[in-house]
């Protein structure tokens, strides 16, 4: 290994170690708590769809088995280790695929490093399904870049597996399809029959994991739940909003800026870049993966595009750095200035995030969450936690007697047809505890708290609480707790 290769490997290893500390100190994250509770419930005798999932089924099964492999205790160390392993998988996959498809070490290093840096800014320090989806999509690019029809079939299978993690993976398929049209009608590299073959095989491969999933849940008599929560709800019922837009732009403006500049520079040499298979495939896959941002602008929604835009940035940088060797210092000056600006902005806007790089958290508060709940519960007792419920379910290892572990948008959707669900829950004497979280919105889904269905459901809940439960204000966490009146 020469000095240059040693330097590149060292940078990637150090980046991974720093990220591991960052992920550990980031705690579990709001979304991750739901993933962990449902995944752990699979260990505890529950089945998939006993609780309403926010993602596709394979993500929960993947988390369950991954944590079991790492020890099975669902500790901070095990979860952060899983996140770090996914981080390393993203870096290794990106480096290998780019070097194999571009035949250039410099491009591979820049693309993989940029993708890993994006993980710090796009919430990959939390447990998110976009991580395995990115790995599968990167490998799909490897097979899409091949000229054989078999490559497109295999790529379709990879993307079909990704779809079993989260429904956004279908946008990669749309991107690949539009690339075929571009290849046929714009740059005329293929004829219509050739792209028809590739497109058919891509869709066939994509359908195989989905069809197997349908057959599996049909055999379990869970097909309706599988279809609704994996496909129908995400595409038709999940409401669009712009709550996280400002945060997204603040955290990722540097990457968006680099991508725009790179595409503009590529337009100056269309013949070189826009006839290059890897460049154009990456452009289409990246652009179409942004479709999910129309629903929500959470930072991790941008990450599916990050590996592909990083390839574009790396290819453009390599080309112009070699073309204008004598002016390379100006390019480095721009990159250095942008890096400094990003660092300063991060310190100013996200001081809490920066702190995660300089200490090791002991998470002492987690014991308080556990003790607050379990002093009221015996083995087998059920609990209902409203507003940030997944936090308390996870740390107390308790479960509700309702099919949801938070009161998010999918729960609001469920309550439309089950307005009396809270009332039924409280009438069940195995339910001993009702807890309200830290916020003033009553439920997690603040956008739906005042809808007729939620109002009626919450009114029924409050009535049942007044009749059969005793109110207490916790003196440590300052939250509202209702525990069941003792039976006479």
PDB file of N, CA, C and O in Angstrom, residues 289-342:
ATOM      1  N   UNK A 289     -34.939  10.111  -6.448  1.00  0.00           N
ATOM      2  CA  UNK A 289     -35.049   9.762  -5.028  1.00  0.00           C
ATOM      3  C   UNK A 289     -35.483  10.959  -4.186  1.00  0.00           C
ATOM      4  O   UNK A 289     -35.933  10.793  -3.051  1.00  0.00           O
ATOM      5  N   UNK A 290     -35.367  12.168  -4.746  1.00  0.00           N
ATOM      6  CA  UNK A 290     -35.802  13.374  -4.034  1.00  0.00           C
ATOM      7  C   UNK A 290     -37.319  13.509  -3.989  1.00  0.00           C
ATOM      8  O   UNK A 290     -37.838  14.385  -3.295  1.00  0.00           O
ATOM      9  N   UNK A 291     -38.029  12.660  -4.712  1.00  0.00           N
ATOM     10  CA  UNK A 291     -39.487  12.744  -4.765  1.00  0.00           C
ATOM     11  C   UNK A 291     -40.110  12.674  -3.373  1.00  0.00           C
ATOM     12  O   UNK A 291     -41.122  13.335  -3.102  1.00  0.00           O
ATOM     13  N   UNK A 292     -39.488  11.899  -2.498  1.00  0.00           N
ATOM     14  CA  UNK A 292     -40.041  11.751  -1.144  1.00  0.00           C
ATOM     15  C   UNK A 292     -40.039  13.069  -0.373  1.00  0.00           C
ATOM     16  O   UNK A 292     -40.796  13.226   0.591  1.00  0.00           O
ATOM     17  N   UNK A 293     -39.202  14.031  -0.780  1.00  0.00           N
ATOM     18  CA  UNK A 293     -39.171  15.329  -0.110  1.00  0.00           C
ATOM     19  C   UNK A 293     -40.463  16.115  -0.315  1.00  0.00           C
ATOM     20  O   UNK A 293     -40.719  17.083   0.402  1.00  0.00           O
ATOM     21  N   UNK A 294     -41.264  15.704  -1.296  1.00  0.00           N
ATOM     22  CA  UNK A 294     -42.553  16.356  -1.497  1.00  0.00           C
ATOM     23  C   UNK A 294     -43.506  16.074  -0.335  1.00  0.00           C
ATOM     24  O   UNK A 294     -44.449  16.835  -0.096  1.00  0.00           O
ATOM     25  N   UNK A 295     -43.265  14.971   0.367  1.00  0.00           N
ATOM     26  CA  UNK A 295     -44.088  14.612   1.521  1.00  0.00           C
ATOM     27  C   UNK A 295     -43.546  15.227   2.807  1.00  0.00           C
ATOM     28  O   UNK A 295     -44.267  15.800   3.606  1.00  0.00           O
ATOM     29  N   UNK A 296     -42.248  15.064   3.020  1.00  0.00           N
ATOM     30  CA  UNK A 296     -41.612  15.567   4.242  1.00  0.00           C
ATOM     31  C   UNK A 296     -40.175  15.957   3.924  1.00  0.00           C
ATOM     32  O   UNK A 296     -39.536  15.347   3.058  1.00  0.00           O
ATOM     33  N   UNK A 297     -39.671  16.962   4.630  1.00  0.00           N
ATOM     34  CA  UNK A 297     -38.306  17.428   4.383  1.00  0.00           C
ATOM     35  C   UNK A 297     -37.375  17.087   5.550  1.00  0.00           C
ATOM     36  O   UNK A 297     -36.410  17.805   5.824  1.00  0.00           O
ATOM     37  N   UNK A 298     -37.675  16.012   6.249  1.00  0.00           N
ATOM     38  CA  UNK A 298     -36.735  15.533   7.261  1.00  0.00           C
ATOM     39  C   UNK A 298     -35.399  15.252   6.585  1.00  0.00           C
ATOM     40  O   UNK A 298     -35.353  14.791   5.440  1.00  0.00           O
ATOM     41  N   UNK A 299     -34.305  15.539   7.291  1.00  0.00           N
ATOM     42  CA  UNK A 299     -32.979  15.470   6.671  1.00  0.00           C
ATOM     43  C   UNK A 299     -32.662  14.098   6.089  1.00  0.00           C
ATOM     44  O   UNK A 299     -31.987  13.993   5.059  1.00  0.00           O
ATOM     45  N   UNK A 300     -33.134  13.028   6.744  1.00  0.00           N
ATOM     46  CA  UNK A 300     -32.812  11.695   6.233  1.00  0.00           C
ATOM     47  C   UNK A 300     -33.529  11.388   4.919  1.00  0.00           C
ATOM     48  O   UNK A 300     -33.159  10.443   4.224  1.00  0.00           O
ATOM     49  N   UNK A 301     -34.534  12.185   4.552  1.00  0.00           N
ATOM     50  CA  UNK A 301     -35.196  11.994   3.262  1.00  0.00           C
ATOM     51  C   UNK A 301     -34.296  12.407   2.102  1.00  0.00           C
ATOM     52  O   UNK A 301     -34.526  11.999   0.960  1.00  0.00           O
ATOM     53  N   UNK A 302     -33.287  13.215   2.379  1.00  0.00           N
ATOM     54  CA  UNK A 302     -32.344  13.617   1.335  1.00  0.00           C
ATOM     55  C   UNK A 302     -31.244  12.588   1.137  1.00  0.00           C
ATOM     56  O   UNK A 302     -30.632  12.521   0.063  1.00  0.00           O
ATOM     57  N   UNK A 303     -31.030  11.746   2.150  1.00  0.00           N
ATOM     58  CA  UNK A 303     -29.882  10.844   2.076  1.00  0.00           C
ATOM     59  C   UNK A 303     -29.933   9.843   0.918  1.00  0.00           C
ATOM     60  O   UNK A 303     -28.871   9.498   0.389  1.00  0.00           O
ATOM     61  N   UNK A 304     -31.099   9.324   0.507  1.00  0.00           N
ATOM     62  CA  UNK A 304     -31.083   8.407  -0.640  1.00  0.00           C
ATOM     63  C   UNK A 304     -30.430   8.989  -1.894  1.00  0.00           C
ATOM     64  O   UNK A 304     -29.953   8.246  -2.749  1.00  0.00           O
ATOM     65  N   UNK A 305     -30.399  10.317  -1.998  1.00  0.00           N
ATOM     66  CA  UNK A 305     -29.747  10.954  -3.145  1.00  0.00           C
ATOM     67  C   UNK A 305     -28.255  11.172  -2.917  1.00  0.00           C
ATOM     68  O   UNK A 305     -27.498  11.355  -3.875  1.00  0.00           O
ATOM     69  N   UNK A 306     -27.820  11.162  -1.658  1.00  0.00           N
ATOM     70  CA  UNK A 306     -26.449  11.548  -1.314  1.00  0.00           C
ATOM     71  C   UNK A 306     -25.371  10.707  -2.010  1.00  0.00           C
ATOM     72  O   UNK A 306     -24.410  11.266  -2.553  1.00  0.00           O
ATOM     73  N   UNK A 307     -25.465   9.362  -2.023  1.00  0.00           N
ATOM     74  CA  UNK A 307     -24.398   8.591  -2.683  1.00  0.00           C
ATOM     75  C   UNK A 307     -24.271   8.906  -4.166  1.00  0.00           C
ATOM     76  O   UNK A 307     -23.155   8.886  -4.711  1.00  0.00           O
ATOM     77  N   UNK A 308     -25.379   9.230  -4.812  1.00  0.00           N
ATOM     78  CA  UNK A 308     -25.365   9.458  -6.260  1.00  0.00           C
ATOM     79  C   UNK A 308     -24.928  10.875  -6.611  1.00  0.00           C
ATOM     80  O   UNK A 308     -24.173  11.080  -7.558  1.00  0.00           O
ATOM     81  N   UNK A 309     -25.372  11.852  -5.839  1.00  0.00           N
ATOM     82  CA  UNK A 309     -24.882  13.210  -6.053  1.00  0.00           C
ATOM     83  C   UNK A 309     -23.403  13.314  -5.676  1.00  0.00           C
ATOM     84  O   UNK A 309     -22.662  14.103  -6.273  1.00  0.00           O
ATOM     85  N   UNK A 310     -22.968  12.510  -4.720  1.00  0.00           N
ATOM     86  CA  UNK A 310     -21.546  12.492  -4.355  1.00  0.00           C
ATOM     87  C   UNK A 310     -20.699  11.967  -5.511  1.00  0.00           C
ATOM     88  O   UNK A 310     -19.576  12.445  -5.736  1.00  0.00           O
ATOM     89  N   UNK A 311     -21.217  10.994  -6.242  1.00  0.00           N
ATOM     90  CA  UNK A 311     -20.511  10.488  -7.426  1.00  0.00           C
ATOM     91  C   UNK A 311     -20.392  11.590  -8.478  1.00  0.00           C
ATOM     92  O   UNK A 311     -19.333  11.785  -9.084  1.00  0.00           O
ATOM     93  N   UNK A 312     -21.467  12.337  -8.679  1.00  0.00           N
ATOM     94  CA  UNK A 312     -21.458  13.447  -9.644  1.00  0.00           C
ATOM     95  C   UNK A 312     -20.429  14.486  -9.237  1.00  0.00           C
ATOM     96  O   UNK A 312     -19.617  14.948 -10.064  1.00  0.00           O
ATOM     97  N   UNK A 313     -20.430  14.873  -7.974  1.00  0.00           N
ATOM     98  CA  UNK A 313     -19.473  15.869  -7.478  1.00  0.00           C
ATOM     99  C   UNK A 313     -18.044  15.367  -7.661  1.00  0.00           C
ATOM    100  O   UNK A 313     -17.157  16.105  -8.113  1.00  0.00           O
ATOM    101  N   UNK A 314     -17.818  14.094  -7.317  1.00  0.00           N
ATOM    102  CA  UNK A 314     -16.471  13.523  -7.423  1.00  0.00           C
ATOM    103  C   UNK A 314     -15.999  13.469  -8.872  1.00  0.00           C
ATOM    104  O   UNK A 314     -14.832  13.783  -9.168  1.00  0.00           O
ATOM    105  N   UNK A 315     -16.863  13.079  -9.780  1.00  0.00           N
ATOM    106  CA  UNK A 315     -16.485  12.988 -11.193  1.00  0.00           C
ATOM    107  C   UNK A 315     -16.169  14.360 -11.770  1.00  0.00           C
ATOM    108  O   UNK A 315     -15.197  14.526 -12.521  1.00  0.00           O
ATOM    109  N   UNK A 316     -16.971  15.338 -11.434  1.00  0.00           N
ATOM    110  CA  UNK A 316     -16.748  16.697 -11.938  1.00  0.00           C
ATOM    111  C   UNK A 316     -15.465  17.273 -11.342  1.00  0.00           C
ATOM    112  O   UNK A 316     -14.656  17.884 -12.058  1.00  0.00           O
ATOM    113  N   UNK A 317     -15.262  17.062 -10.048  1.00  0.00           N
ATOM    114  CA  UNK A 317     -14.051  17.571  -9.408  1.00  0.00           C
ATOM    115  C   UNK A 317     -12.803  16.947 -10.026  1.00  0.00           C
ATOM    116  O   UNK A 317     -11.824  17.647 -10.327  1.00  0.00           O
ATOM    117  N   UNK A 318     -12.833  15.633 -10.204  1.00  0.00           N
ATOM    118  CA  UNK A 318     -11.670  14.971 -10.796  1.00  0.00           C
ATOM    119  C   UNK A 318     -11.380  15.506 -12.192  1.00  0.00           C
ATOM    120  O   UNK A 318     -10.226  15.796 -12.547  1.00  0.00           O
ATOM    121  N   UNK A 319     -12.428  15.658 -12.999  1.00  0.00           N
ATOM    122  CA  UNK A 319     -12.253  16.113 -14.382  1.00  0.00           C
ATOM    123  C   UNK A 319     -11.621  17.500 -14.437  1.00  0.00           C
ATOM    124  O   UNK A 319     -10.621  17.718 -15.138  1.00  0.00           O
ATOM    125  N   UNK A 320     -12.180  18.425 -13.683  1.00  0.00           N
ATOM    126  CA  UNK A 320     -11.690  19.801 -13.762  1.00  0.00           C
ATOM    127  C   UNK A 320     -10.367  19.989 -13.027  1.00  0.00           C
ATOM    128  O   UNK A 320      -9.560  20.849 -13.400  1.00  0.00           O
ATOM    129  N   UNK A 321     -10.118  19.189 -12.000  1.00  0.00           N
ATOM    130  CA  UNK A 321      -8.833  19.290 -11.312  1.00  0.00           C
ATOM    131  C   UNK A 321      -7.701  18.801 -12.203  1.00  0.00           C
ATOM    132  O   UNK A 321      -6.575  19.296 -12.122  1.00  0.00           O
ATOM    133  N   UNK A 322      -7.992  17.805 -13.059  1.00  0.00           N
ATOM    134  CA  UNK A 322      -6.989  17.312 -13.995  1.00  0.00           C
ATOM    135  C   UNK A 322      -6.864  18.231 -15.206  1.00  0.00           C
ATOM    136  O   UNK A 322      -5.778  18.387 -15.780  1.00  0.00           O
ATOM    137  N   UNK A 323      -7.968  18.850 -15.585  1.00  0.00           N
ATOM    138  CA  UNK A 323      -7.970  19.736 -16.762  1.00  0.00           C
ATOM    139  C   UNK A 323      -7.234  21.040 -16.480  1.00  0.00           C
ATOM    140  O   UNK A 323      -6.558  21.587 -17.340  1.00  0.00           O
ATOM    141  N   UNK A 324      -7.412  21.510 -15.250  1.00  0.00           N
ATOM    142  CA  UNK A 324      -6.796  22.790 -14.880  1.00  0.00           C
ATOM    143  C   UNK A 324      -5.841  22.570 -13.701  1.00  0.00           C
ATOM    144  O   UNK A 324      -6.034  23.109 -12.615  1.00  0.00           O
ATOM    145  N   UNK A 325      -4.821  21.772 -13.945  1.00  0.00           N
ATOM    146  CA  UNK A 325      -3.886  21.417 -12.886  1.00  0.00           C
ATOM    147  C   UNK A 325      -3.239  22.640 -12.264  1.00  0.00           C
ATOM    148  O   UNK A 325      -3.082  22.733 -11.037  1.00  0.00           O
ATOM    149  N   UNK A 326      -2.885  23.613 -13.119  1.00  0.00           N
ATOM    150  CA  UNK A 326      -2.198  24.789 -12.601  1.00  0.00           C
ATOM    151  C   UNK A 326      -3.116  25.684 -11.772  1.00  0.00           C
ATOM    152  O   UNK A 326      -2.667  26.517 -10.995  1.00  0.00           O
ATOM    153  N   UNK A 327      -4.439  25.533 -11.956  1.00  0.00           N
ATOM    154  CA  UNK A 327      -5.397  26.334 -11.191  1.00  0.00           C
ATOM    155  C   UNK A 327      -6.030  25.535 -10.045  1.00  0.00           C
ATOM    156  O   UNK A 327      -7.031  25.938  -9.465  1.00  0.00           O
ATOM    157  N   UNK A 328      -5.407  24.403  -9.744  1.00  0.00           N
ATOM    158  CA  UNK A 328      -5.966  23.507  -8.730  1.00  0.00           C
ATOM    159  C   UNK A 328      -6.046  24.181  -7.357  1.00  0.00           C
ATOM    160  O   UNK A 328      -6.951  23.906  -6.581  1.00  0.00           O
ATOM    161  N   UNK A 329      -5.110  25.078  -7.094  1.00  0.00           N
ATOM    162  CA  UNK A 329      -5.102  25.762  -5.799  1.00  0.00           C
ATOM    163  C   UNK A 329      -6.384  26.555  -5.581  1.00  0.00           C
ATOM    164  O   UNK A 329      -6.880  26.672  -4.457  1.00  0.00           O
ATOM    165  N   UNK A 330      -6.943  27.125  -6.661  1.00  0.00           N
ATOM    166  CA  UNK A 330      -8.200  27.873  -6.548  1.00  0.00           C
ATOM    167  C   UNK A 330      -9.355  26.951  -6.165  1.00  0.00           C
ATOM    168  O   UNK A 330     -10.227  27.319  -5.377  1.00  0.00           O
ATOM    169  N   UNK A 331      -9.338  25.761  -6.756  1.00  0.00           N
ATOM    170  CA  UNK A 331     -10.386  24.790  -6.449  1.00  0.00           C
ATOM    171  C   UNK A 331     -10.295  24.378  -4.986  1.00  0.00           C
ATOM    172  O   UNK A 331     -11.288  24.341  -4.259  1.00  0.00           O
ATOM    173  N   UNK A 332      -9.063  24.084  -4.545  1.00  0.00           N
ATOM    174  CA  UNK A 332      -8.871  23.700  -3.144  1.00  0.00           C
ATOM    175  C   UNK A 332      -9.231  24.844  -2.203  1.00  0.00           C
ATOM    176  O   UNK A 332      -9.757  24.631  -1.103  1.00  0.00           O
ATOM    177  N   UNK A 333      -8.957  26.063  -2.640  1.00  0.00           N
ATOM    178  CA  UNK A 333      -9.302  27.233  -1.823  1.00  0.00           C
ATOM    179  C   UNK A 333     -10.815  27.326  -1.658  1.00  0.00           C
ATOM    180  O   UNK A 333     -11.317  27.593  -0.563  1.00  0.00           O
ATOM    181  N   UNK A 334     -11.555  27.068  -2.755  1.00  0.00           N
ATOM    182  CA  UNK A 334     -13.013  27.106  -2.684  1.00  0.00           C
ATOM    183  C   UNK A 334     -13.534  26.010  -1.768  1.00  0.00           C
ATOM    184  O   UNK A 334     -14.388  26.255  -0.895  1.00  0.00           O
ATOM    185  N   UNK A 335     -13.007  24.800  -1.952  1.00  0.00           N
ATOM    186  CA  UNK A 335     -13.453  23.673  -1.121  1.00  0.00           C
ATOM    187  C   UNK A 335     -13.102  23.921   0.348  1.00  0.00           C
ATOM    188  O   UNK A 335     -13.916  23.678   1.257  1.00  0.00           O
ATOM    189  N   UNK A 336     -11.901  24.433   0.596  1.00  0.00           N
ATOM    190  CA  UNK A 336     -11.499  24.736   1.964  1.00  0.00           C
ATOM    191  C   UNK A 336     -12.355  25.818   2.594  1.00  0.00           C
ATOM    192  O   UNK A 336     -12.748  25.718   3.763  1.00  0.00           O
ATOM    193  N   UNK A 337     -12.663  26.858   1.809  1.00  0.00           N
ATOM    194  CA  UNK A 337     -13.519  27.934   2.302  1.00  0.00           C
ATOM    195  C   UNK A 337     -14.920  27.442   2.617  1.00  0.00           C
ATOM    196  O   UNK A 337     -15.507  27.805   3.641  1.00  0.00           O
ATOM    197  N   UNK A 338     -15.454  26.586   1.737  1.00  0.00           N
ATOM    198  CA  UNK A 338     -16.788  26.026   1.967  1.00  0.00           C
ATOM    199  C   UNK A 338     -16.780  25.145   3.204  1.00  0.00           C
ATOM    200  O   UNK A 338     -17.709  25.188   4.023  1.00  0.00           O
ATOM    201  N   UNK A 339     -15.713  24.356   3.373  1.00  0.00           N
ATOM    202  CA  UNK A 339     -15.601  23.494   4.549  1.00  0.00           C
ATOM    203  C   UNK A 339     -15.579  24.314   5.838  1.00  0.00           C
ATOM    204  O   UNK A 339     -16.268  23.994   6.814  1.00  0.00           O
ATOM    205  N   UNK A 340     -14.782  25.383   5.832  1.00  0.00           N
ATOM    206  CA  UNK A 340     -14.700  26.257   7.005  1.00  0.00           C
ATOM    207  C   UNK A 340     -16.055  26.882   7.313  1.00  0.00           C
ATOM    208  O   UNK A 340     -16.478  26.963   8.476  1.00  0.00           O
ATOM    209  N   UNK A 341     -16.749  27.302   6.246  1.00  0.00           N
ATOM    210  CA  UNK A 341     -18.069  27.911   6.418  1.00  0.00           C
ATOM    211  C   UNK A 341     -19.055  26.910   7.013  1.00  0.00           C
ATOM    212  O   UNK A 341     -19.846  27.240   7.898  1.00  0.00           O
ATOM    213  N   UNK A 342     -19.004  25.674   6.544  1.00  0.00           N
ATOM    214  CA  UNK A 342     -19.884  24.616   7.059  1.00  0.00           C
ATOM    215  C   UNK A 342     -19.583  24.354   8.530  1.00  0.00           C
ATOM    216  O   UNK A 342     -20.509  24.220   9.357  1.00  0.00           O
TER     217      UNK A 342
END
